[in-house]
Amino acid sequence: MSIKVEYLGMSLSIDELDGENLAYFKHCAEHNFHLQACADCGLLRYPPTTACPWCMSREARWQPVEGKGAVHAYTEVHHAIQPAFKGHTPYLVLLVDLDTQKGKPSEHEALRVVGNLTTPDGKLAPPDMVKRVGIGTRVRMVFSDVGPGLALPQWTIDEAARQPDKPWRYPQE
Ligand SMILES: [Zn+2]
């Protein structure tokens, strides 16, 4: 069954033929983070796909994965292209290296999960929080409830983790 909801006044939908994403977001709706683990080579993958990107196997099972990691890269958006985001600038789009499977299958690889920086309750982060985050910041996954059957995986500062003294940020001001 397809999912259709509204987020910040925009319509979001996942088609019923998109089986991998429906399964992925079904777990997210329950605030659980699951990824596909390949039944042949055992590697996890993200984003959800039909076949393993490393061994091409189509057999996989869903496995719970810890939503913790460090910021690998970020974009700080000051000029929102989509009108729905205009009231939320500046906001961050984060690419986060999960601790799970970091450095596999090669030393340069990791499961890199995209999301916005949010408060612990899943609201887009205010400017003073945005300024504290850069490459290396430790984050944990939280979920933004969007509507029936859909929650978006997002990232918030992991206050319990040891943080880098000065996460790398673009020079500003
Ligand atoms: Zn595989």
PDB file of N, CA, C and O in Angstrom, residues 78-107:
ATOM      1  N   HIS A  78      21.011  28.477   3.548  1.00  0.00           N
ATOM      2  CA  HIS A  78      20.566  29.817   3.953  1.00  0.00           C
ATOM      3  C   HIS A  78      19.484  30.357   3.036  1.00  0.00           C
ATOM      4  O   HIS A  78      18.715  31.225   3.430  1.00  0.00           O
ATOM      5  N   HIS A  79      19.475  29.867   1.794  1.00  0.00           N
ATOM      6  CA  HIS A  79      18.473  30.316   0.824  1.00  0.00           C
ATOM      7  C   HIS A  79      17.681  29.097   0.370  1.00  0.00           C
ATOM      8  O   HIS A  79      18.140  28.335  -0.476  1.00  0.00           O
ATOM      9  N   ALA A  80      16.532  28.906   0.985  1.00  0.00           N
ATOM     10  CA  ALA A  80      15.752  27.708   0.694  1.00  0.00           C
ATOM     11  C   ALA A  80      15.152  27.790  -0.709  1.00  0.00           C
ATOM     12  O   ALA A  80      14.566  28.799  -1.083  1.00  0.00           O
ATOM     13  N   ILE A  81      15.353  26.738  -1.478  1.00  0.00           N
ATOM     14  CA  ILE A  81      14.745  26.678  -2.815  1.00  0.00           C
ATOM     15  C   ILE A  81      13.263  26.354  -2.679  1.00  0.00           C
ATOM     16  O   ILE A  81      12.429  26.918  -3.371  1.00  0.00           O
ATOM     17  N   GLN A  82      12.955  25.441  -1.749  1.00  0.00           N
ATOM     18  CA  GLN A  82      11.550  25.085  -1.555  1.00  0.00           C
ATOM     19  C   GLN A  82      10.913  26.041  -0.549  1.00  0.00           C
ATOM     20  O   GLN A  82      11.428  26.207   0.565  1.00  0.00           O
ATOM     21  N   PRO A  83       9.811  26.679  -0.937  1.00  0.00           N
ATOM     22  CA  PRO A  83       9.167  27.652  -0.052  1.00  0.00           C
ATOM     23  C   PRO A  83       8.872  27.095   1.348  1.00  0.00           C
ATOM     24  O   PRO A  83       8.967  27.832   2.327  1.00  0.00           O
ATOM     25  N   ALA A  84       8.590  25.803   1.453  1.00  0.00           N
ATOM     26  CA  ALA A  84       8.243  25.217   2.746  1.00  0.00           C
ATOM     27  C   ALA A  84       9.373  25.334   3.763  1.00  0.00           C
ATOM     28  O   ALA A  84       9.142  25.329   4.966  1.00  0.00           O
ATOM     29  N   PHE A  85      10.613  25.446   3.272  1.00  0.00           N
ATOM     30  CA  PHE A  85      11.757  25.495   4.179  1.00  0.00           C
ATOM     31  C   PHE A  85      12.184  26.920   4.504  1.00  0.00           C
ATOM     32  O   PHE A  85      13.084  27.136   5.305  1.00  0.00           O
ATOM     33  N   LYS A  86      11.567  27.920   3.852  1.00  0.00           N
ATOM     34  CA  LYS A  86      12.012  29.309   4.023  1.00  0.00           C
ATOM     35  C   LYS A  86      11.994  29.766   5.473  1.00  0.00           C
ATOM     36  O   LYS A  86      12.885  30.478   5.921  1.00  0.00           O
ATOM     37  N   GLY A  87      10.980  29.352   6.215  1.00  0.00           N
ATOM     38  CA  GLY A  87      10.870  29.767   7.607  1.00  0.00           C
ATOM     39  C   GLY A  87      11.807  29.025   8.536  1.00  0.00           C
ATOM     40  O   GLY A  87      11.826  29.283   9.739  1.00  0.00           O
ATOM     41  N   HIS A  88      12.596  28.106   7.989  1.00  0.00           N
ATOM     42  CA  HIS A  88      13.461  27.266   8.839  1.00  0.00           C
ATOM     43  C   HIS A  88      14.943  27.499   8.586  1.00  0.00           C
ATOM     44  O   HIS A  88      15.778  26.802   9.141  1.00  0.00           O
ATOM     45  N   THR A  89      15.298  28.479   7.716  1.00  0.00           N
ATOM     46  CA  THR A  89      16.716  28.719   7.439  1.00  0.00           C
ATOM     47  C   THR A  89      17.370  29.462   8.607  1.00  0.00           C
ATOM     48  O   THR A  89      16.695  30.254   9.271  1.00  0.00           O
ATOM     49  N   PRO A  90      18.683  29.271   8.866  1.00  0.00           N
ATOM     50  CA  PRO A  90      19.506  28.264   8.198  1.00  0.00           C
ATOM     51  C   PRO A  90      19.203  26.868   8.754  1.00  0.00           C
ATOM     52  O   PRO A  90      18.939  26.718   9.940  1.00  0.00           O
ATOM     53  N   TYR A  91      19.238  25.886   7.872  1.00  0.00           N
ATOM     54  CA  TYR A  91      19.073  24.507   8.349  1.00  0.00           C
ATOM     55  C   TYR A  91      20.179  23.647   7.764  1.00  0.00           C
ATOM     56  O   TYR A  91      20.819  24.032   6.779  1.00  0.00           O
ATOM     57  N   LEU A  92      20.424  22.505   8.398  1.00  0.00           N
ATOM     58  CA  LEU A  92      21.518  21.626   7.974  1.00  0.00           C
ATOM     59  C   LEU A  92      20.996  20.358   7.332  1.00  0.00           C
ATOM     60  O   LEU A  92      20.040  19.753   7.828  1.00  0.00           O
ATOM     61  N   VAL A  93      21.668  19.974   6.243  1.00  0.00           N
ATOM     62  CA  VAL A  93      21.512  18.636   5.669  1.00  0.00           C
ATOM     63  C   VAL A  93      22.802  17.902   6.016  1.00  0.00           C
ATOM     64  O   VAL A  93      23.889  18.370   5.675  1.00  0.00           O
ATOM     65  N   LEU A  94      22.673  16.818   6.744  1.00  0.00           N
ATOM     66  CA  LEU A  94      23.849  16.080   7.217  1.00  0.00           C
ATOM     67  C   LEU A  94      24.005  14.758   6.490  1.00  0.00           C
ATOM     68  O   LEU A  94      23.023  14.075   6.194  1.00  0.00           O
ATOM     69  N   LEU A  95      25.259  14.420   6.234  1.00  0.00           N
ATOM     70  CA  LEU A  95      25.598  13.082   5.749  1.00  0.00           C
ATOM     71  C   LEU A  95      26.412  12.461   6.876  1.00  0.00           C
ATOM     72  O   LEU A  95      27.495  12.966   7.223  1.00  0.00           O
ATOM     73  N   VAL A  96      25.869  11.420   7.476  1.00  0.00           N
ATOM     74  CA  VAL A  96      26.443  10.864   8.708  1.00  0.00           C
ATOM     75  C   VAL A  96      27.018   9.474   8.464  1.00  0.00           C
ATOM     76  O   VAL A  96      26.346   8.606   7.908  1.00  0.00           O
ATOM     77  N   ASP A  97      28.282   9.284   8.867  1.00  0.00           N
ATOM     78  CA  ASP A  97      28.906   7.955   8.851  1.00  0.00           C
ATOM     79  C   ASP A  97      28.388   7.184  10.054  1.00  0.00           C
ATOM     80  O   ASP A  97      28.667   7.568  11.203  1.00  0.00           O
ATOM     81  N   LEU A  98      27.676   6.099   9.813  1.00  0.00           N
ATOM     82  CA  LEU A  98      27.272   5.253  10.940  1.00  0.00           C
ATOM     83  C   LEU A  98      28.507   4.590  11.545  1.00  0.00           C
ATOM     84  O   LEU A  98      29.455   4.245  10.834  1.00  0.00           O
ATOM     85  N   ASP A  99      28.471   4.389  12.874  1.00  0.00           N
ATOM     86  CA  ASP A  99      29.541   3.618  13.519  1.00  0.00           C
ATOM     87  C   ASP A  99      29.512   2.176  13.011  1.00  0.00           C
ATOM     88  O   ASP A  99      30.558   1.556  12.806  1.00  0.00           O
ATOM     89  N   THR A 100      28.287   1.668  12.824  1.00  0.00           N
ATOM     90  CA  THR A 100      28.124   0.300  12.337  1.00  0.00           C
ATOM     91  C   THR A 100      28.684   0.185  10.917  1.00  0.00           C
ATOM     92  O   THR A 100      28.320   0.988  10.045  1.00  0.00           O
ATOM     93  N   GLN A 101      29.573  -0.739  10.723  1.00  0.00           N
ATOM     94  CA  GLN A 101      30.162  -1.077   9.414  1.00  0.00           C
ATOM     95  C   GLN A 101      31.064   0.024   8.857  1.00  0.00           C
ATOM     96  O   GLN A 101      31.334   0.066   7.661  1.00  0.00           O
ATOM     97  N   LYS A 102      31.527   0.950   9.724  1.00  0.00           N
ATOM     98  CA  LYS A 102      32.440   1.997   9.233  1.00  0.00           C
ATOM     99  C   LYS A 102      33.760   1.349   8.827  1.00  0.00           C
ATOM    100  O   LYS A 102      34.284   0.496   9.522  1.00  0.00           O
ATOM    101  N   GLY A 103      34.289   1.755   7.659  1.00  0.00           N
ATOM    102  CA  GLY A 103      35.550   1.196   7.175  1.00  0.00           C
ATOM    103  C   GLY A 103      35.408  -0.122   6.439  1.00  0.00           C
ATOM    104  O   GLY A 103      36.389  -0.787   6.154  1.00  0.00           O
ATOM    105  N   LYS A 104      34.179  -0.506   6.116  1.00  0.00           N
ATOM    106  CA  LYS A 104      33.942  -1.733   5.347  1.00  0.00           C
ATOM    107  C   LYS A 104      33.043  -1.403   4.149  1.00  0.00           C
ATOM    108  O   LYS A 104      32.170  -0.558   4.294  1.00  0.00           O
ATOM    109  N   PRO A 105      33.164  -2.083   3.015  1.00  0.00           N
ATOM    110  CA  PRO A 105      34.157  -3.118   2.725  1.00  0.00           C
ATOM    111  C   PRO A 105      35.556  -2.583   2.447  1.00  0.00           C
ATOM    112  O   PRO A 105      36.489  -3.376   2.408  1.00  0.00           O
ATOM    113  N   SER A 106      35.737  -1.280   2.278  1.00  0.00           N
ATOM    114  CA  SER A 106      37.103  -0.751   2.196  1.00  0.00           C
ATOM    115  C   SER A 106      37.238   0.353   3.236  1.00  0.00           C
ATOM    116  O   SER A 106      36.241   0.856   3.746  1.00  0.00           O
ATOM    117  N   GLU A 107      38.467   0.756   3.521  1.00  0.00           N
ATOM    118  CA  GLU A 107      38.711   1.736   4.590  1.00  0.00           C
ATOM    119  C   GLU A 107      38.041   3.081   4.323  1.00  0.00           C
ATOM    120  O   GLU A 107      37.848   3.877   5.229  1.00  0.00           O
TER     121      GLU A 107
END
